[in-house]
C-alpha cells in the first residue's frame, strides 16, 4: 500500500502543478523516457525516507492518508479558485 500511496501522491502533485496551483516548473515536469512525474517521485521519496527514520510503517501509512486528504483539499480549493476566476464558465460554453 505504501507504493500505491506514493504513486497517488506523485500523480496528484503532478495534476495540481500542471494546473499552476503549485509551481509548475518543478511539479509538472515529466521524464521524457518513462513519461512519469520524476521530480514528484524524488520529492515524495525524500519525504518518506526522512520520515521513515522517525516513524514505523503504521505511522507512515497514516501520514500518507493525511497527505492524500490534504492533496484533495488543495485540489478542491483549486477548482473553487478556477471557478471563482470565471474560467469555469468559459470552459462550459465550448
PDB file of C-alpha atoms in Angstrom:
ATOM      1  CA  UNK A   1       0.000   0.000   0.000  1.00  0.00           C
ATOM      2  CA  UNK A   2       2.951   2.312   0.516  1.00  0.00           C
ATOM      3  CA  UNK A   3       3.873   2.094  -3.160  1.00  0.00           C
ATOM      4  CA  UNK A   4       0.285   2.854  -4.149  1.00  0.00           C
ATOM      5  CA  UNK A   5       0.227   5.864  -1.837  1.00  0.00           C
ATOM      6  CA  UNK A   6       3.500   7.110  -3.280  1.00  0.00           C
ATOM      7  CA  UNK A   7       2.216   6.777  -6.847  1.00  0.00           C
ATOM      8  CA  UNK A   8      -1.050   8.508  -5.974  1.00  0.00           C
ATOM      9  CA  UNK A   9       0.714  11.382  -4.231  1.00  0.00           C
ATOM     10  CA  UNK A  10       3.105  11.962  -7.122  1.00  0.00           C
ATOM     11  CA  UNK A  11       0.297  11.986  -9.691  1.00  0.00           C
ATOM     12  CA  UNK A  12      -1.796  14.294  -7.542  1.00  0.00           C
ATOM     13  CA  UNK A  13       1.097  16.735  -7.201  1.00  0.00           C
ATOM     14  CA  UNK A  14       1.593  16.499 -10.974  1.00  0.00           C
ATOM     15  CA  UNK A  15      -2.034  17.410 -11.671  1.00  0.00           C
ATOM     16  CA  UNK A  16      -2.014  20.331  -9.278  1.00  0.00           C
ATOM     17  CA  UNK A  17       1.327  21.524 -10.666  1.00  0.00           C
ATOM     18  CA  UNK A  18       0.130  21.199 -14.250  1.00  0.00           C
ATOM     19  CA  UNK A  19      -2.818  23.440 -13.413  1.00  0.00           C
ATOM     20  CA  UNK A  20      -0.461  26.050 -11.963  1.00  0.00           C
ATOM     21  CA  UNK A  21      -1.724  25.942  -8.391  1.00  0.00           C
ATOM     22  CA  UNK A  22       1.745  24.994  -7.150  1.00  0.00           C
ATOM     23  CA  UNK A  23       4.991  25.787  -9.017  1.00  0.00           C
ATOM     24  CA  UNK A  24       4.510  24.083 -12.361  1.00  0.00           C
ATOM     25  CA  UNK A  25       8.155  24.132 -13.428  1.00  0.00           C
ATOM     26  CA  UNK A  26       9.005  21.626 -10.699  1.00  0.00           C
ATOM     27  CA  UNK A  27       5.767  19.709 -10.091  1.00  0.00           C
ATOM     28  CA  UNK A  28       4.625  19.270 -13.705  1.00  0.00           C
ATOM     29  CA  UNK A  29       7.989  18.068 -15.035  1.00  0.00           C
ATOM     30  CA  UNK A  30       7.681  14.761 -16.914  1.00  0.00           C
ATOM     31  CA  UNK A  31      10.538  12.380 -17.697  1.00  0.00           C
ATOM     32  CA  UNK A  32      10.753  12.071 -21.488  1.00  0.00           C
ATOM     33  CA  UNK A  33      11.808   8.418 -21.484  1.00  0.00           C
ATOM     34  CA  UNK A  34       9.426   6.977 -18.876  1.00  0.00           C
ATOM     35  CA  UNK A  35       6.622   9.580 -19.089  1.00  0.00           C
ATOM     36  CA  UNK A  36       6.466   9.868 -15.295  1.00  0.00           C
ATOM     37  CA  UNK A  37       6.495  12.907 -12.986  1.00  0.00           C
ATOM     38  CA  UNK A  38      10.057  12.167 -11.890  1.00  0.00           C
ATOM     39  CA  UNK A  39      10.568  15.290  -9.769  1.00  0.00           C
ATOM     40  CA  UNK A  40       7.464  14.461  -7.739  1.00  0.00           C
ATOM     41  CA  UNK A  41       8.661  10.885  -7.246  1.00  0.00           C
ATOM     42  CA  UNK A  42      12.003  12.156  -5.946  1.00  0.00           C
ATOM     43  CA  UNK A  43      10.260  14.735  -3.737  1.00  0.00           C
ATOM     44  CA  UNK A  44       7.884  12.182  -2.174  1.00  0.00           C
ATOM     45  CA  UNK A  45      10.652   9.606  -1.739  1.00  0.00           C
ATOM     46  CA  UNK A  46      12.845  12.123   0.108  1.00  0.00           C
ATOM     47  CA  UNK A  47       9.963  12.929   2.437  1.00  0.00           C
ATOM     48  CA  UNK A  48       9.308   9.212   3.014  1.00  0.00           C
ATOM     49  CA  UNK A  49      12.982   8.481   3.690  1.00  0.00           C
ATOM     50  CA  UNK A  50      13.282  11.377   6.124  1.00  0.00           C
ATOM     51  CA  UNK A  51      10.094  10.467   7.943  1.00  0.00           C
ATOM     52  CA  UNK A  52      10.794   6.743   7.736  1.00  0.00           C
ATOM     53  CA  UNK A  53      13.717   7.087  10.096  1.00  0.00           C
ATOM     54  CA  UNK A  54      11.400   8.565  12.748  1.00  0.00           C
ATOM     55  CA  UNK A  55       8.195   6.604  12.213  1.00  0.00           C
ATOM     56  CA  UNK A  56       7.085   2.986  11.880  1.00  0.00           C
ATOM     57  CA  UNK A  57       5.082   1.557   8.956  1.00  0.00           C
ATOM     58  CA  UNK A  58       1.689   2.237  10.542  1.00  0.00           C
ATOM     59  CA  UNK A  59       2.539   5.871  11.186  1.00  0.00           C
ATOM     60  CA  UNK A  60       3.774   6.277   7.602  1.00  0.00           C
ATOM     61  CA  UNK A  61       0.533   4.768   6.278  1.00  0.00           C
ATOM     62  CA  UNK A  62      -1.449   7.253   8.360  1.00  0.00           C
ATOM     63  CA  UNK A  63       0.761  10.063   7.100  1.00  0.00           C
ATOM     64  CA  UNK A  64       0.079   9.020   3.501  1.00  0.00           C
ATOM     65  CA  UNK A  65      -3.658   9.048   4.225  1.00  0.00           C
ATOM     66  CA  UNK A  66      -3.447  12.532   5.729  1.00  0.00           C
ATOM     67  CA  UNK A  67      -1.299  13.635   2.809  1.00  0.00           C
ATOM     68  CA  UNK A  68      -3.912  12.364   0.372  1.00  0.00           C
ATOM     69  CA  UNK A  69      -6.639  14.216   2.256  1.00  0.00           C
ATOM     70  CA  UNK A  70      -4.543  17.394   2.217  1.00  0.00           C
ATOM     71  CA  UNK A  71      -3.914  16.919  -1.502  1.00  0.00           C
ATOM     72  CA  UNK A  72      -7.608  16.550  -2.251  1.00  0.00           C
ATOM     73  CA  UNK A  73      -8.367  19.611  -0.128  1.00  0.00           C
ATOM     74  CA  UNK A  74      -5.871  21.574  -2.249  1.00  0.00           C
ATOM     75  CA  UNK A  75      -7.468  20.139  -5.368  1.00  0.00           C
ATOM     76  CA  UNK A  76     -10.913  21.279  -4.247  1.00  0.00           C
ATOM     77  CA  UNK A  77      -9.598  24.745  -3.443  1.00  0.00           C
ATOM     78  CA  UNK A  78      -8.024  24.923  -6.895  1.00  0.00           C
ATOM     79  CA  UNK A  79     -11.344  24.008  -8.534  1.00  0.00           C
ATOM     80  CA  UNK A  80     -13.108  26.678  -6.484  1.00  0.00           C
ATOM     81  CA  UNK A  81     -10.406  29.204  -7.432  1.00  0.00           C
ATOM     82  CA  UNK A  82     -10.732  28.216 -11.095  1.00  0.00           C
ATOM     83  CA  UNK A  83     -14.484  28.688 -10.920  1.00  0.00           C
ATOM     84  CA  UNK A  84     -14.176  31.968  -8.974  1.00  0.00           C
ATOM     85  CA  UNK A  85     -11.916  33.474 -11.629  1.00  0.00           C
ATOM     86  CA  UNK A  86     -14.622  32.790 -14.195  1.00  0.00           C
ATOM     87  CA  UNK A  87     -12.657  30.262 -16.195  1.00  0.00           C
ATOM     88  CA  UNK A  88     -15.232  27.606 -15.397  1.00  0.00           C
ATOM     89  CA  UNK A  89     -17.933  29.383 -17.370  1.00  0.00           C
ATOM     90  CA  UNK A  90     -15.684  29.796 -20.390  1.00  0.00           C
ATOM     91  CA  UNK A  91     -14.846  26.108 -20.483  1.00  0.00           C
ATOM     92  CA  UNK A  92     -18.527  25.144 -20.225  1.00  0.00           C
ATOM     93  CA  UNK A  93     -19.502  27.180 -23.283  1.00  0.00           C
ATOM     94  CA  UNK A  94     -17.165  25.373 -25.674  1.00  0.00           C
TER      95      UNK A  94
END
